[in-house]
PDB file of C-alpha atoms in Angstrom:
ATOM      1  CA  MET A   1      41.700  18.640 -52.116  1.00 49.00           C
ATOM      2  CA  GLU A   2      41.012  22.387 -51.947  1.00 50.00           C
ATOM      3  CA  LEU A   3      41.407  22.802 -55.728  1.00 52.00           C
ATOM      4  CA  ASP A   4      39.277  19.749 -56.458  1.00 82.00           C
ATOM      5  CA  ILE A   5      36.422  21.007 -54.292  1.00 83.00           C
ATOM      6  CA  LEU A   6      36.711  24.461 -55.842  1.00 82.00           C
ATOM      7  CA  LYS A   7      36.582  23.016 -59.358  1.00 88.00           C
ATOM      8  CA  LEU A   8      33.573  20.880 -58.475  1.00 90.00           C
ATOM      9  CA  ASN A   9      31.829  23.893 -56.978  1.00 89.00           C
ATOM     10  CA  ARG A  10      32.481  25.986 -60.085  1.00 89.00           C
ATOM     11  CA  ALA A  11      31.157  23.159 -62.227  1.00 93.00           C
ATOM     12  CA  TYR A  12      28.083  23.044 -59.981  1.00 94.00           C
ATOM     13  CA  HIS A  13      27.394  26.726 -60.623  1.00 93.00           C
ATOM     14  CA  ARG A  14      27.724  26.057 -64.354  1.00 94.00           C
ATOM     15  CA  GLY A  15      25.041  23.388 -64.006  1.00 94.00           C
ATOM     16  CA  GLU A  16      27.412  20.488 -64.697  1.00 94.00           C
ATOM     17  CA  ASN A  17      26.744  18.549 -61.463  1.00 94.00           C
ATOM     18  CA  ASN A  18      24.388  18.501 -58.480  1.00 94.00           C
ATOM     19  CA  TYR A  19      26.978  17.668 -55.826  1.00 93.00           C
ATOM     20  CA  PHE A  20      26.199  20.723 -53.688  1.00 92.00           C
ATOM     21  CA  ASP A  21      22.407  20.415 -53.669  1.00 94.00           C
ATOM     22  CA  ASN A  22      22.309  18.914 -50.175  1.00 91.00           C
ATOM     23  CA  ALA A  23      24.464  17.289 -47.514  1.00 84.00           C
ATOM     24  CA  GLU A  24      23.789  13.758 -48.760  1.00 89.00           C
ATOM     25  CA  LYS A  25      25.067  14.462 -52.282  1.00 92.00           C
ATOM     26  CA  PHE A  26      28.028  16.429 -50.928  1.00 90.00           C
ATOM     27  CA  ILE A  27      29.033  13.477 -48.730  1.00 87.00           C
ATOM     28  CA  GLN A  28      28.527  10.991 -51.562  1.00 90.00           C
ATOM     29  CA  HIS A  29      30.412  12.845 -54.307  1.00 90.00           C
ATOM     30  CA  VAL A  30      32.699  15.436 -52.725  1.00 89.00           C
ATOM     31  CA  LEU A  31      33.875  14.764 -49.184  1.00 85.00           C
ATOM     32  CA  PRO A  32      32.668  11.583 -47.467  1.00 84.00           C
ATOM     33  CA  GLY A  33      34.659  12.388 -44.347  1.00 82.00           C
ATOM     34  CA  ILE A  34      38.059  12.321 -42.709  1.00 80.00           C
ATOM     35  CA  TYR A  35      39.583   9.194 -41.190  1.00 80.00           C
ATOM     36  CA  LEU A  36      42.023   9.657 -38.311  1.00 78.00           C
ATOM     37  CA  LYS A  37      44.234   6.804 -37.177  1.00 78.00           C
ATOM     38  CA  THR A  38      46.701   6.891 -34.310  1.00 77.00           C
ATOM     39  CA  ASP A  39      50.224   5.479 -34.589  1.00 80.00           C
ATOM     40  CA  PHE A  40      51.030   5.792 -30.882  1.00 76.00           C
ATOM     41  CA  GLY A  41      50.672   2.056 -30.331  1.00 70.00           C
ATOM     42  CA  ASP A  42      48.372  -0.251 -28.368  1.00 66.00           C
ATOM     43  CA  GLY A  43      46.148   1.192 -25.685  1.00 66.00           C
ATOM     44  CA  THR A  44      45.825   4.595 -27.353  1.00 72.00           C
ATOM     45  CA  ILE A  45      42.444   6.195 -27.967  1.00 72.00           C
ATOM     46  CA  LEU A  46      41.987   9.537 -29.699  1.00 73.00           C
ATOM     47  CA  TYR A  47      39.267  11.808 -28.395  1.00 70.00           C
ATOM     48  CA  VAL A  48      38.244  14.548 -30.812  1.00 72.00           C
ATOM     49  CA  ASP A  49      37.803  17.615 -28.619  1.00 74.00           C
ATOM     50  CA  ARG A  50      36.526  20.000 -31.291  1.00 74.00           C
ATOM     51  CA  VAL A  51      35.572  19.928 -34.953  1.00 75.00           C
ATOM     52  CA  ASP A  52      34.889  22.967 -37.085  1.00 75.00           C
ATOM     53  CA  LEU A  53      34.963  23.963 -40.728  1.00 74.00           C
ATOM     54  CA  GLN A  54      37.520  26.594 -41.669  1.00 75.00           C
ATOM     55  CA  MET A  55      36.756  28.464 -44.854  1.00 73.00           C
ATOM     56  CA  GLN A  56      39.444  30.088 -46.989  1.00 72.00           C
ATOM     57  CA  PHE A  57      38.545  33.150 -49.009  1.00 71.00           C
ATOM     58  CA  LYS A  58      40.442  34.901 -51.799  1.00 72.00           C
ATOM     59  CA  PHE A  59      40.350  38.644 -52.372  1.00 72.00           C
ATOM     60  CA  TYR A  60      41.995  41.424 -54.412  1.00 72.00           C
ATOM     61  CA  TYR A  61      43.418  44.735 -53.290  1.00 73.00           C
ATOM     62  CA  THR A  62      41.979  47.433 -55.539  1.00 76.00           C
ATOM     63  CA  ASP A  63      42.409  51.141 -56.058  1.00 75.00           C
ATOM     64  CA  GLU A  64      39.709  52.989 -54.133  1.00 78.00           C
ATOM     65  CA  LYS A  65      39.071  55.458 -56.965  1.00 82.00           C
ATOM     66  CA  THR A  66      39.436  53.369 -60.107  1.00 82.00           C
ATOM     67  CA  GLY A  67      38.606  49.911 -58.779  1.00 77.00           C
ATOM     68  CA  VAL A  68      41.592  48.496 -60.668  1.00 78.00           C
ATOM     69  CA  ALA A  69      43.424  45.615 -58.983  1.00 73.00           C
ATOM     70  CA  LEU A  70      46.727  46.721 -57.531  1.00 72.00           C
ATOM     71  CA  LYS A  71      49.949  44.830 -58.065  1.00 68.00           C
ATOM     72  CA  LYS A  72      51.860  43.419 -55.132  1.00 63.00           C
ATOM     73  CA  LYS A  73      55.037  45.282 -54.393  1.00 61.00           C
ATOM     74  CA  VAL A  74      56.916  42.119 -53.427  1.00 56.00           C
ATOM     75  CA  THR A  75      55.898  38.484 -53.793  1.00 55.00           C
ATOM     76  CA  ASP A  76      58.969  36.432 -52.893  1.00 57.00           C
ATOM     77  CA  LYS A  77      62.125  36.519 -50.814  1.00 60.00           C
ATOM     78  CA  ASN A  78      64.160  37.765 -53.801  1.00 61.00           C
ATOM     79  CA  GLY A  79      62.087  40.931 -54.036  1.00 54.00           C
ATOM     80  CA  LYS A  80      60.555  40.117 -57.383  1.00 57.00           C
ATOM     81  CA  ALA A  81      57.517  42.257 -58.118  1.00 52.00           C
ATOM     82  CA  GLY A  82      54.209  40.462 -58.436  1.00 57.00           C
ATOM     83  CA  THR A  83      51.702  40.644 -61.242  1.00 61.00           C
ATOM     84  CA  ASP A  84      48.484  40.737 -59.230  1.00 62.00           C
ATOM     85  CA  SER A  85      47.161  41.563 -55.808  1.00 66.00           C
ATOM     86  CA  ILE A  86      45.541  38.298 -54.775  1.00 68.00           C
ATOM     87  CA  GLY A  87      45.303  37.849 -51.021  1.00 68.00           C
ATOM     88  CA  TYR A  88      44.185  34.899 -48.939  1.00 64.00           C
ATOM     89  CA  GLY A  89      42.459  34.797 -45.594  1.00 66.00           C
ATOM     90  CA  TRP A  90      41.057  32.191 -43.219  1.00 66.00           C
ATOM     91  CA  THR A  91      38.034  32.320 -41.020  1.00 68.00           C
ATOM     92  CA  THR A  92      36.302  29.760 -38.812  1.00 63.00           C
ATOM     93  CA  ALA A  93      32.843  29.858 -40.265  1.00 67.00           C
ATOM     94  CA  PHE A  94      31.020  26.791 -38.956  1.00 72.00           C
ATOM     95  CA  ALA A  95      31.214  24.768 -35.738  1.00 71.00           C
ATOM     96  CA  SER A  96      30.161  21.128 -35.850  1.00 71.00           C
ATOM     97  CA  THR A  97      26.879  19.899 -34.393  1.00 72.00           C
ATOM     98  CA  LYS A  98      25.377  16.450 -33.786  1.00 68.00           C
ATOM     99  CA  GLU A  99      24.633  16.217 -37.495  1.00 70.00           C
ATOM    100  CA  VAL A 100      28.384  15.844 -38.090  1.00 73.00           C
ATOM    101  CA  ILE A 101      28.685  12.145 -37.410  1.00 73.00           C
ATOM    102  CA  GLN A 102      31.734  10.926 -35.522  1.00 73.00           C
ATOM    103  CA  ALA A 103      32.038   7.173 -36.036  1.00 73.00           C
ATOM    104  CA  ASN A 104      34.585   5.580 -33.748  1.00 72.00           C
ATOM    105  CA  LYS A 105      36.239   2.236 -34.322  1.00 73.00           C
ATOM    106  CA  PHE A 106      37.898   0.253 -31.551  1.00 71.00           C
ATOM    107  CA  SER A 107      39.640  -3.075 -31.793  1.00 69.00           C
ATOM    108  CA  SER A 108      40.829  -5.417 -29.074  1.00 68.00           C
ATOM    109  CA  GLU A 109      43.423  -8.123 -29.508  1.00 67.00           C
ATOM    110  CA  ASN A 110      42.368  -9.873 -26.284  1.00 68.00           C
ATOM    111  CA  ASN A 111      38.908 -10.993 -27.366  1.00 74.00           C
ATOM    112  CA  GLU A 112      39.364 -14.360 -25.666  1.00 81.00           C
ATOM    113  CA  LYS A 113      39.943 -12.673 -22.314  1.00 78.00           C
ATOM    114  CA  ILE A 114      36.913 -10.443 -22.796  1.00 78.00           C
ATOM    115  CA  GLU A 115      34.764 -13.465 -23.670  1.00 81.00           C
ATOM    116  CA  ALA A 116      36.008 -15.183 -20.506  1.00 82.00           C
ATOM    117  CA  LEU A 117      34.907 -12.189 -18.434  1.00 78.00           C
ATOM    118  CA  ILE A 118      31.475 -12.206 -20.067  1.00 78.00           C
ATOM    119  CA  LYS A 119      31.014 -15.909 -19.270  1.00 82.00           C
ATOM    120  CA  ASP A 120      31.958 -15.415 -15.607  1.00 83.00           C
ATOM    121  CA  LYS A 121      28.679 -16.000 -13.724  1.00 85.00           C
ATOM    122  CA  SER A 122      30.012 -14.970 -10.295  1.00 87.00           C
ATOM    123  CA  CYS A 123      29.921 -11.254 -11.120  1.00 90.00           C
ATOM    124  CA  THR A 124      29.245  -8.813 -13.946  1.00 91.00           C
ATOM    125  CA  TYR A 125      31.303  -6.138 -15.703  1.00 90.00           C
ATOM    126  CA  ILE A 126      30.850  -2.797 -17.362  1.00 92.00           C
ATOM    127  CA  LYS A 127      33.537  -1.529 -19.704  1.00 89.00           C
ATOM    128  CA  SER A 128      34.015   1.333 -22.121  1.00 88.00           C
ATOM    129  CA  PRO A 129      34.481   2.184 -24.879  1.00 81.00           C
ATOM    130  CA  ALA A 130      32.271  -0.163 -26.895  1.00 68.00           C
ATOM    131  CA  GLY A 131      32.829  -2.942 -24.451  1.00 73.00           C
ATOM    132  CA  ILE A 132      30.584  -4.683 -21.955  1.00 85.00           C
ATOM    133  CA  PHE A 133      27.207  -3.766 -20.467  1.00 91.00           C
ATOM    134  CA  THR A 134      25.630  -5.360 -17.408  1.00 93.00           C
ATOM    135  CA  GLN A 135      22.123  -6.738 -17.866  1.00 93.00           C
ATOM    136  CA  ALA A 136      19.834  -7.082 -14.854  1.00 94.00           C
ATOM    137  CA  THR A 137      16.448  -8.790 -14.539  1.00 93.00           C
ATOM    138  CA  LEU A 138      14.022  -7.048 -12.191  1.00 94.00           C
ATOM    139  CA  PRO A 139      11.319  -9.051 -10.307  1.00 94.00           C
ATOM    140  CA  TYR A 140       8.252  -7.149 -11.490  1.00 94.00           C
ATOM    141  CA  ASP A 141       5.954 -10.180 -11.241  1.00 93.00           C
ATOM    142  CA  GLN A 142       6.981 -10.878  -7.655  1.00 93.00           C
ATOM    143  CA  ILE A 143       6.506  -7.237  -6.645  1.00 93.00           C
ATOM    144  CA  TYR A 144       3.061  -7.173  -8.258  1.00 93.00           C
ATOM    145  CA  GLU A 145       1.887 -10.402  -6.631  1.00 92.00           C
ATOM    146  CA  GLU A 146       3.017  -9.357  -3.164  1.00 91.00           C
ATOM    147  CA  LEU A 147       2.001  -5.693  -3.321  1.00 90.00           C
ATOM    148  CA  LYS A 148      -0.916  -5.501  -5.761  1.00 86.00           C
ATOM    149  CA  ASN A 149      -3.255  -4.292  -3.007  1.00 86.00           C
ATOM    150  CA  ASP A 150      -0.710  -1.848  -1.568  1.00 88.00           C
ATOM    151  CA  THR A 151       0.821   1.465  -2.616  1.00 90.00           C
ATOM    152  CA  LEU A 152       4.356   1.334  -4.003  1.00 92.00           C
ATOM    153  CA  ASN A 153       6.403   4.268  -2.671  1.00 93.00           C
ATOM    154  CA  ALA A 154      10.039   3.646  -3.575  1.00 94.00           C
ATOM    155  CA  VAL A 155      12.294   1.022  -5.136  1.00 95.00           C
ATOM    156  CA  LYS A 156      16.029   1.318  -4.526  1.00 96.00           C
ATOM    157  CA  LEU A 157      18.648  -0.610  -6.501  1.00 96.00           C
ATOM    158  CA  THR A 158      22.387  -0.473  -5.838  1.00 95.00           C
ATOM    159  CA  PHE A 159      25.261  -1.836  -7.921  1.00 95.00           C
ATOM    160  CA  THR A 160      28.470  -2.214  -5.905  1.00 93.00           C
ATOM    161  CA  ASN A 161      31.826  -2.539  -7.655  1.00 92.00           C
ATOM    162  CA  TYR A 162      34.821  -4.371  -6.273  1.00 89.00           C
ATOM    163  CA  HIS A 163      37.856  -2.360  -5.208  1.00 80.00           C
ATOM    164  CA  GLN A 164      40.172  -1.673  -8.141  1.00 74.00           C
ATOM    165  CA  GLU A 165      43.910  -1.450  -7.568  1.00 73.00           C
ATOM    166  CA  ASP A 166      45.595   1.621  -8.996  1.00 71.00           C
ATOM    167  CA  LYS A 167      49.063   0.181  -9.530  1.00 70.00           C
ATOM    168  CA  TYR A 168      49.802   1.477 -13.038  1.00 69.00           C
ATOM    169  CA  ASP A 169      50.480   4.961 -14.383  1.00 67.00           C
ATOM    170  CA  PHE A 170      47.393   4.740 -16.567  1.00 68.00           C
ATOM    171  CA  SER A 171      45.120   2.341 -14.681  1.00 72.00           C
ATOM    172  CA  MET A 172      41.531   2.181 -15.892  1.00 81.00           C
ATOM    173  CA  ARG A 173      39.095   3.696 -13.427  1.00 87.00           C
ATOM    174  CA  ALA A 174      35.433   2.960 -12.828  1.00 90.00           C
ATOM    175  CA  PRO A 175      33.006   4.920 -15.049  1.00 93.00           C
ATOM    176  CA  ASN A 176      31.890   8.189 -13.462  1.00 94.00           C
ATOM    177  CA  ASN A 177      28.302   7.896 -14.682  1.00 96.00           C
ATOM    178  CA  VAL A 178      26.084   5.024 -15.759  1.00 96.00           C
ATOM    179  CA  LEU A 179      22.716   4.848 -17.461  1.00 97.00           C
ATOM    180  CA  LEU A 180      20.080   2.332 -16.388  1.00 97.00           C
ATOM    181  CA  ILE A 181      17.587   1.783 -19.193  1.00 97.00           C
ATOM    182  CA  ARG A 182      15.149  -0.850 -20.389  1.00 96.00           C
ATOM    183  CA  VAL A 183      16.710  -3.191 -22.930  1.00 95.00           C
ATOM    184  CA  LYS A 184      13.835  -2.565 -25.366  1.00 93.00           C
ATOM    185  CA  ASP A 185      14.490   1.210 -25.303  1.00 94.00           C
ATOM    186  CA  TYR A 186      18.286   1.122 -25.537  1.00 93.00           C
ATOM    187  CA  GLU A 187      18.808   1.635 -29.293  1.00 93.00           C
ATOM    188  CA  LYS A 188      16.070   4.262 -29.659  1.00 94.00           C
ATOM    189  CA  PHE A 189      17.432   6.229 -26.692  1.00 95.00           C
ATOM    190  CA  PHE A 190      20.825   6.850 -28.288  1.00 92.00           C
ATOM    191  CA  SER A 191      19.759   7.067 -31.932  1.00 90.00           C
ATOM    192  CA  GLU A 192      17.212   9.793 -31.139  1.00 91.00           C
ATOM    193  CA  ASN A 193      19.441  11.646 -28.647  1.00 90.00           C
ATOM    194  CA  GLU A 194      16.991  11.252 -25.787  1.00 94.00           C
ATOM    195  CA  LEU A 195      17.585  12.289 -22.175  1.00 95.00           C
ATOM    196  CA  PRO A 196      16.843  10.281 -19.006  1.00 95.00           C
ATOM    197  CA  ASN A 197      13.173  10.678 -18.080  1.00 95.00           C
ATOM    198  CA  ASN A 198      13.331   9.029 -14.624  1.00 96.00           C
ATOM    199  CA  ILE A 199      10.568   6.683 -15.731  1.00 95.00           C
ATOM    200  CA  THR A 200      12.269   4.126 -17.964  1.00 95.00           C
ATOM    201  CA  SER A 201      15.790   5.596 -17.969  1.00 96.00           C
ATOM    202  CA  PHE A 202      17.918   6.828 -15.074  1.00 97.00           C
ATOM    203  CA  VAL A 203      21.441   8.116 -14.434  1.00 97.00           C
ATOM    204  CA  ALA A 204      23.626   7.420 -11.394  1.00 96.00           C
ATOM    205  CA  THR A 205      27.045   8.774 -10.421  1.00 95.00           C
ATOM    206  CA  HIS A 206      29.780   6.573  -8.977  1.00 94.00           C
ATOM    207  CA  ASN A 207      30.436   7.068  -5.260  1.00 91.00           C
ATOM    208  CA  SER A 208      34.186   6.484  -5.452  1.00 82.00           C
ATOM    209  CA  ALA A 209      35.030   8.179  -2.155  1.00 81.00           C
ATOM    210  CA  GLY A 210      32.760   6.134   0.075  1.00 80.00           C
ATOM    211  CA  THR A 211      30.802   3.063  -0.926  1.00 86.00           C
ATOM    212  CA  ASN A 212      32.056   2.244  -4.446  1.00 90.00           C
ATOM    213  CA  GLN A 213      28.455   2.094  -5.600  1.00 94.00           C
ATOM    214  CA  TYR A 214      26.035   3.227  -8.266  1.00 95.00           C
ATOM    215  CA  THR A 215      22.748   3.880  -6.473  1.00 96.00           C
ATOM    216  CA  PHE A 216      19.344   4.359  -8.101  1.00 96.00           C
ATOM    217  CA  ASN A 217      17.265   5.687  -5.244  1.00 95.00           C
ATOM    218  CA  ASN A 218      13.796   5.339  -6.711  1.00 94.00           C
ATOM    219  CA  LEU A 219      12.803   3.080  -9.598  1.00 96.00           C
ATOM    220  CA  ALA A 220       9.153   2.958  -8.518  1.00 95.00           C
ATOM    221  CA  ARG A 221       7.917   4.612 -11.727  1.00 95.00           C
ATOM    222  CA  LEU A 222       9.861   2.081 -13.813  1.00 96.00           C
ATOM    223  CA  VAL A 223       8.351  -0.821 -11.871  1.00 95.00           C
ATOM    224  CA  THR A 224       4.829   0.610 -12.147  1.00 95.00           C
ATOM    225  CA  THR A 225       5.219   1.344 -15.876  1.00 95.00           C
ATOM    226  CA  CYS A 226       6.390  -2.189 -16.672  1.00 95.00           C
ATOM    227  CA  ILE A 227       3.720  -3.854 -14.526  1.00 95.00           C
ATOM    228  CA  ASN A 228       0.998  -1.757 -16.179  1.00 94.00           C
ATOM    229  CA  GLU A 229       2.416  -2.606 -19.610  1.00 94.00           C
ATOM    230  CA  LYS A 230       2.104  -6.333 -18.969  1.00 94.00           C
ATOM    231  CA  ASN A 231      -1.327  -6.040 -17.358  1.00 94.00           C
ATOM    232  CA  ALA A 232      -2.601  -4.058 -20.351  1.00 95.00           C
ATOM    233  CA  ALA A 233      -1.275  -6.692 -22.769  1.00 94.00           C
ATOM    234  CA  LYS A 234      -2.852  -9.461 -20.689  1.00 94.00           C
ATOM    235  CA  ALA A 235      -6.224  -7.713 -20.509  1.00 95.00           C
ATOM    236  CA  LYS A 236      -6.260  -7.206 -24.284  1.00 94.00           C
ATOM    237  CA  ALA A 237      -5.348 -10.841 -24.954  1.00 94.00           C
ATOM    238  CA  LYS A 238      -7.995 -12.045 -22.492  1.00 94.00           C
ATOM    239  CA  GLU A 239     -10.680  -9.972 -24.180  1.00 93.00           C
ATOM    240  CA  GLU A 240      -9.699 -11.290 -27.615  1.00 92.00           C
ATOM    241  CA  ALA A 241      -9.563 -14.923 -26.416  1.00 92.00           C
ATOM    242  CA  GLY A 242     -12.967 -14.856 -24.734  1.00 92.00           C
ATOM    243  CA  SER A 243     -13.951 -18.286 -23.413  1.00 91.00           C
ATOM    244  CA  ASN A 244     -10.712 -19.794 -24.755  1.00 93.00           C
ATOM    245  CA  TRP A 245      -8.578 -17.760 -22.358  1.00 93.00           C
ATOM    246  CA  ASN A 246      -5.707 -19.730 -20.798  1.00 94.00           C
ATOM    247  CA  GLU A 247      -3.595 -17.612 -18.451  1.00 93.00           C
ATOM    248  CA  SER A 248      -0.749 -20.132 -18.036  1.00 93.00           C
ATOM    249  CA  GLU A 249      -0.390 -20.482 -21.792  1.00 94.00           C
ATOM    250  CA  TRP A 250      -0.416 -16.707 -22.204  1.00 94.00           C
ATOM    251  CA  GLU A 251       2.317 -16.315 -19.545  1.00 92.00           C
ATOM    252  CA  ASN A 252       4.525 -18.831 -21.357  1.00 92.00           C
ATOM    253  CA  ASN A 253       3.999 -17.070 -24.681  1.00 92.00           C
ATOM    254  CA  TRP A 254       4.740 -13.697 -23.053  1.00 92.00           C
ATOM    255  CA  LYS A 255       8.115 -14.963 -21.831  1.00 88.00           C
ATOM    256  CA  ALA A 256       8.981 -16.550 -25.197  1.00 89.00           C
ATOM    257  CA  ASP A 257       7.850 -13.713 -27.473  1.00 89.00           C
ATOM    258  CA  LYS A 258      10.783 -11.624 -28.776  1.00 85.00           C
ATOM    259  CA  LYS A 259       8.740  -8.444 -28.357  1.00 85.00           C
ATOM    260  CA  SER A 260       8.155  -9.045 -24.648  1.00 88.00           C
ATOM    261  CA  GLN A 261      10.942 -11.351 -23.478  1.00 87.00           C
ATOM    262  CA  ASP A 262      13.058  -8.339 -22.446  1.00 92.00           C
ATOM    263  CA  TRP A 263      10.107  -6.741 -20.638  1.00 93.00           C
ATOM    264  CA  ASN A 264      11.779  -7.073 -17.226  1.00 94.00           C
ATOM    265  CA  LYS A 265      15.402  -6.504 -18.268  1.00 95.00           C
ATOM    266  CA  VAL A 266      17.552  -3.385 -17.999  1.00 96.00           C
ATOM    267  CA  TYR A 267      21.051  -2.434 -19.130  1.00 96.00           C
ATOM    268  CA  LEU A 268      23.696  -0.652 -17.093  1.00 96.00           C
ATOM    269  CA  ILE A 269      25.814   1.399 -19.521  1.00 95.00           C
ATOM    270  CA  PRO A 270      28.812   3.741 -18.978  1.00 95.00           C
ATOM    271  CA  VAL A 271      27.887   7.187 -20.296  1.00 95.00           C
ATOM    272  CA  ARG A 272      29.257  10.697 -20.643  1.00 93.00           C
ATOM    273  CA  LEU A 273      27.054  13.617 -19.587  1.00 94.00           C
ATOM    274  CA  ALA A 274      27.058  17.162 -20.977  1.00 90.00           C
ATOM    275  CA  TYR A 275      25.493  20.093 -19.140  1.00 89.00           C
ATOM    276  CA  ASP A 276      24.467  23.592 -20.127  1.00 86.00           C
ATOM    277  CA  SER A 277      26.373  25.795 -17.689  1.00 78.00           C
ATOM    278  CA  SER A 278      25.109  29.118 -19.029  1.00 77.00           C
ATOM    279  CA  SER A 279      22.541  29.403 -16.228  1.00 73.00           C
ATOM    280  CA  LYS A 280      22.822  29.073 -12.454  1.00 77.00           C
ATOM    281  CA  ASN A 281      21.173  25.649 -12.489  1.00 80.00           C
ATOM    282  CA  ALA A 282      23.097  23.400 -14.875  1.00 83.00           C
ATOM    283  CA  GLN A 283      20.786  21.441 -17.176  1.00 88.00           C
ATOM    284  CA  LEU A 284      21.602  18.061 -18.693  1.00 91.00           C
ATOM    285  CA  ILE A 285      21.556  18.582 -22.457  1.00 90.00           C
ATOM    286  CA  ASN A 286      23.263  15.504 -23.872  1.00 91.00           C
ATOM    287  CA  ILE A 287      24.156  11.938 -22.960  1.00 94.00           C
ATOM    288  CA  GLN A 288      26.429   9.675 -25.003  1.00 90.00           C
ATOM    289  CA  HIS A 289      28.358   6.445 -24.693  1.00 90.00           C
ATOM    290  CA  ASP A 290      31.509   6.962 -22.650  1.00 90.00           C
ATOM    291  CA  LEU A 291      34.476   6.778 -25.032  1.00 83.00           C
ATOM    292  CA  GLN A 292      37.129   6.954 -22.321  1.00 85.00           C
ATOM    293  CA  PRO A 293      38.812   3.725 -21.142  1.00 85.00           C
ATOM    294  CA  THR A 294      36.922   2.644 -18.005  1.00 89.00           C
ATOM    295  CA  TYR A 295      35.759  -0.567 -16.378  1.00 89.00           C
ATOM    296  CA  ALA A 296      34.215  -1.889 -13.181  1.00 92.00           C
ATOM    297  CA  LYS A 297      33.676  -5.365 -11.767  1.00 91.00           C
ATOM    298  CA  LEU A 298      30.273  -5.471 -10.107  1.00 93.00           C
ATOM    299  CA  GLU A 299      28.894  -7.663  -7.363  1.00 91.00           C
ATOM    300  CA  GLY A 300      26.059  -9.915  -8.459  1.00 86.00           C
ATOM    301  CA  GLY A 301      25.706 -12.650 -11.027  1.00 80.00           C
ATOM    302  CA  GLU A 302      23.400 -15.625 -11.405  1.00 80.00           C
ATOM    303  CA  ASP A 303      24.339 -17.111  -8.017  1.00 78.00           C
ATOM    304  CA  LYS A 304      24.505 -13.787  -6.149  1.00 83.00           C
ATOM    305  CA  PRO A 305      21.359 -11.769  -6.892  1.00 86.00           C
ATOM    306  CA  LEU A 306      21.310  -8.136  -5.821  1.00 89.00           C
ATOM    307  CA  ASN A 307      19.008  -6.836  -3.107  1.00 90.00           C
ATOM    308  CA  LEU A 308      16.131  -4.649  -4.249  1.00 91.00           C
ATOM    309  CA  SER A 309      14.835  -2.395  -1.490  1.00 93.00           C
ATOM    310  CA  VAL A 310      11.073  -1.808  -1.769  1.00 93.00           C
ATOM    311  CA  THR A 311       9.127   0.704   0.330  1.00 92.00           C
ATOM    312  CA  TYR A 312       5.330   0.482   0.270  1.00 90.00           C
ATOM    313  CA  THR A 313       2.228   1.593   2.147  1.00 91.00           C
ATOM    314  CA  ARG A 314      -0.342  -0.919   3.409  1.00 85.00           C
ATOM    315  CA  PHE A 315      -3.627   0.233   4.870  1.00 79.00           C
ATOM    316  CA  ASN A 316      -4.859  -1.331   8.093  1.00 71.00           C
ATOM    317  CA  GLN A 317      -7.412  -4.000   7.173  1.00 66.00           C
ATOM    318  CA  GLU A 318      -9.072  -4.088  10.603  1.00 60.00           C
TER     319      GLU A 318
END
């Protein structure tokens, strides 16, 4: 591979190809990537800890006065004199960044069991890697109708996971961190490397020592944002409809429209957090899907809705 790349690069400098013009052409014609596959058996996942590009360079030893290349004194174990003074060296020149894509592939032979878990309506699950998310529907309409004349102060939502037995050497644990995000923003959040803004996306850490819970202490800004989004859409539609305005019909269309049917839905996703520890106050700099084997069985489901704690201020009407 080294010789092939070198030959292609020399041909590039002679104007015979354009493979080194940019990253896209290099990937397409020279080195599309490296595929790693484990042979350690089922249940094994490789985590790439570090990726960098090591560059080999070739040099000659020369006479300081004449500049003539010196011959090697010895080149092999038999003591045979060499004919040139070529030397080789290695240096780590480039560390990988987010632009170096790491595409992971996971396969499961127990798809039927996973499908059975997904269809279980008595609870929900979260699983990583590339497994199962929990979807929750939040009662924005109910909150708005009951509190539209009041001030919303705080909205607390807690996901409690069932106790997990640790009876194996490598038992899967509950995810350390989870991301709560609107379904409509999920793909954009990860593709554009966004960070939680505590408006439409939030992070919670698992309380494994005490309550076995993921607690989001204040989703008030999420609730307000979503309510305002719907009210703005309704006001615009009402203005456009004029005397033909039918609120019940609009509500039905709002629920059926693909663009708005996930308006009140959020995902709970296992994630991995990265912090900048160079300063005294660690700053969150990156959030990705958790690629470690984790899972949690959560209380809830269609027949067991979760409790949403709402704190509000109501002025005395007297």
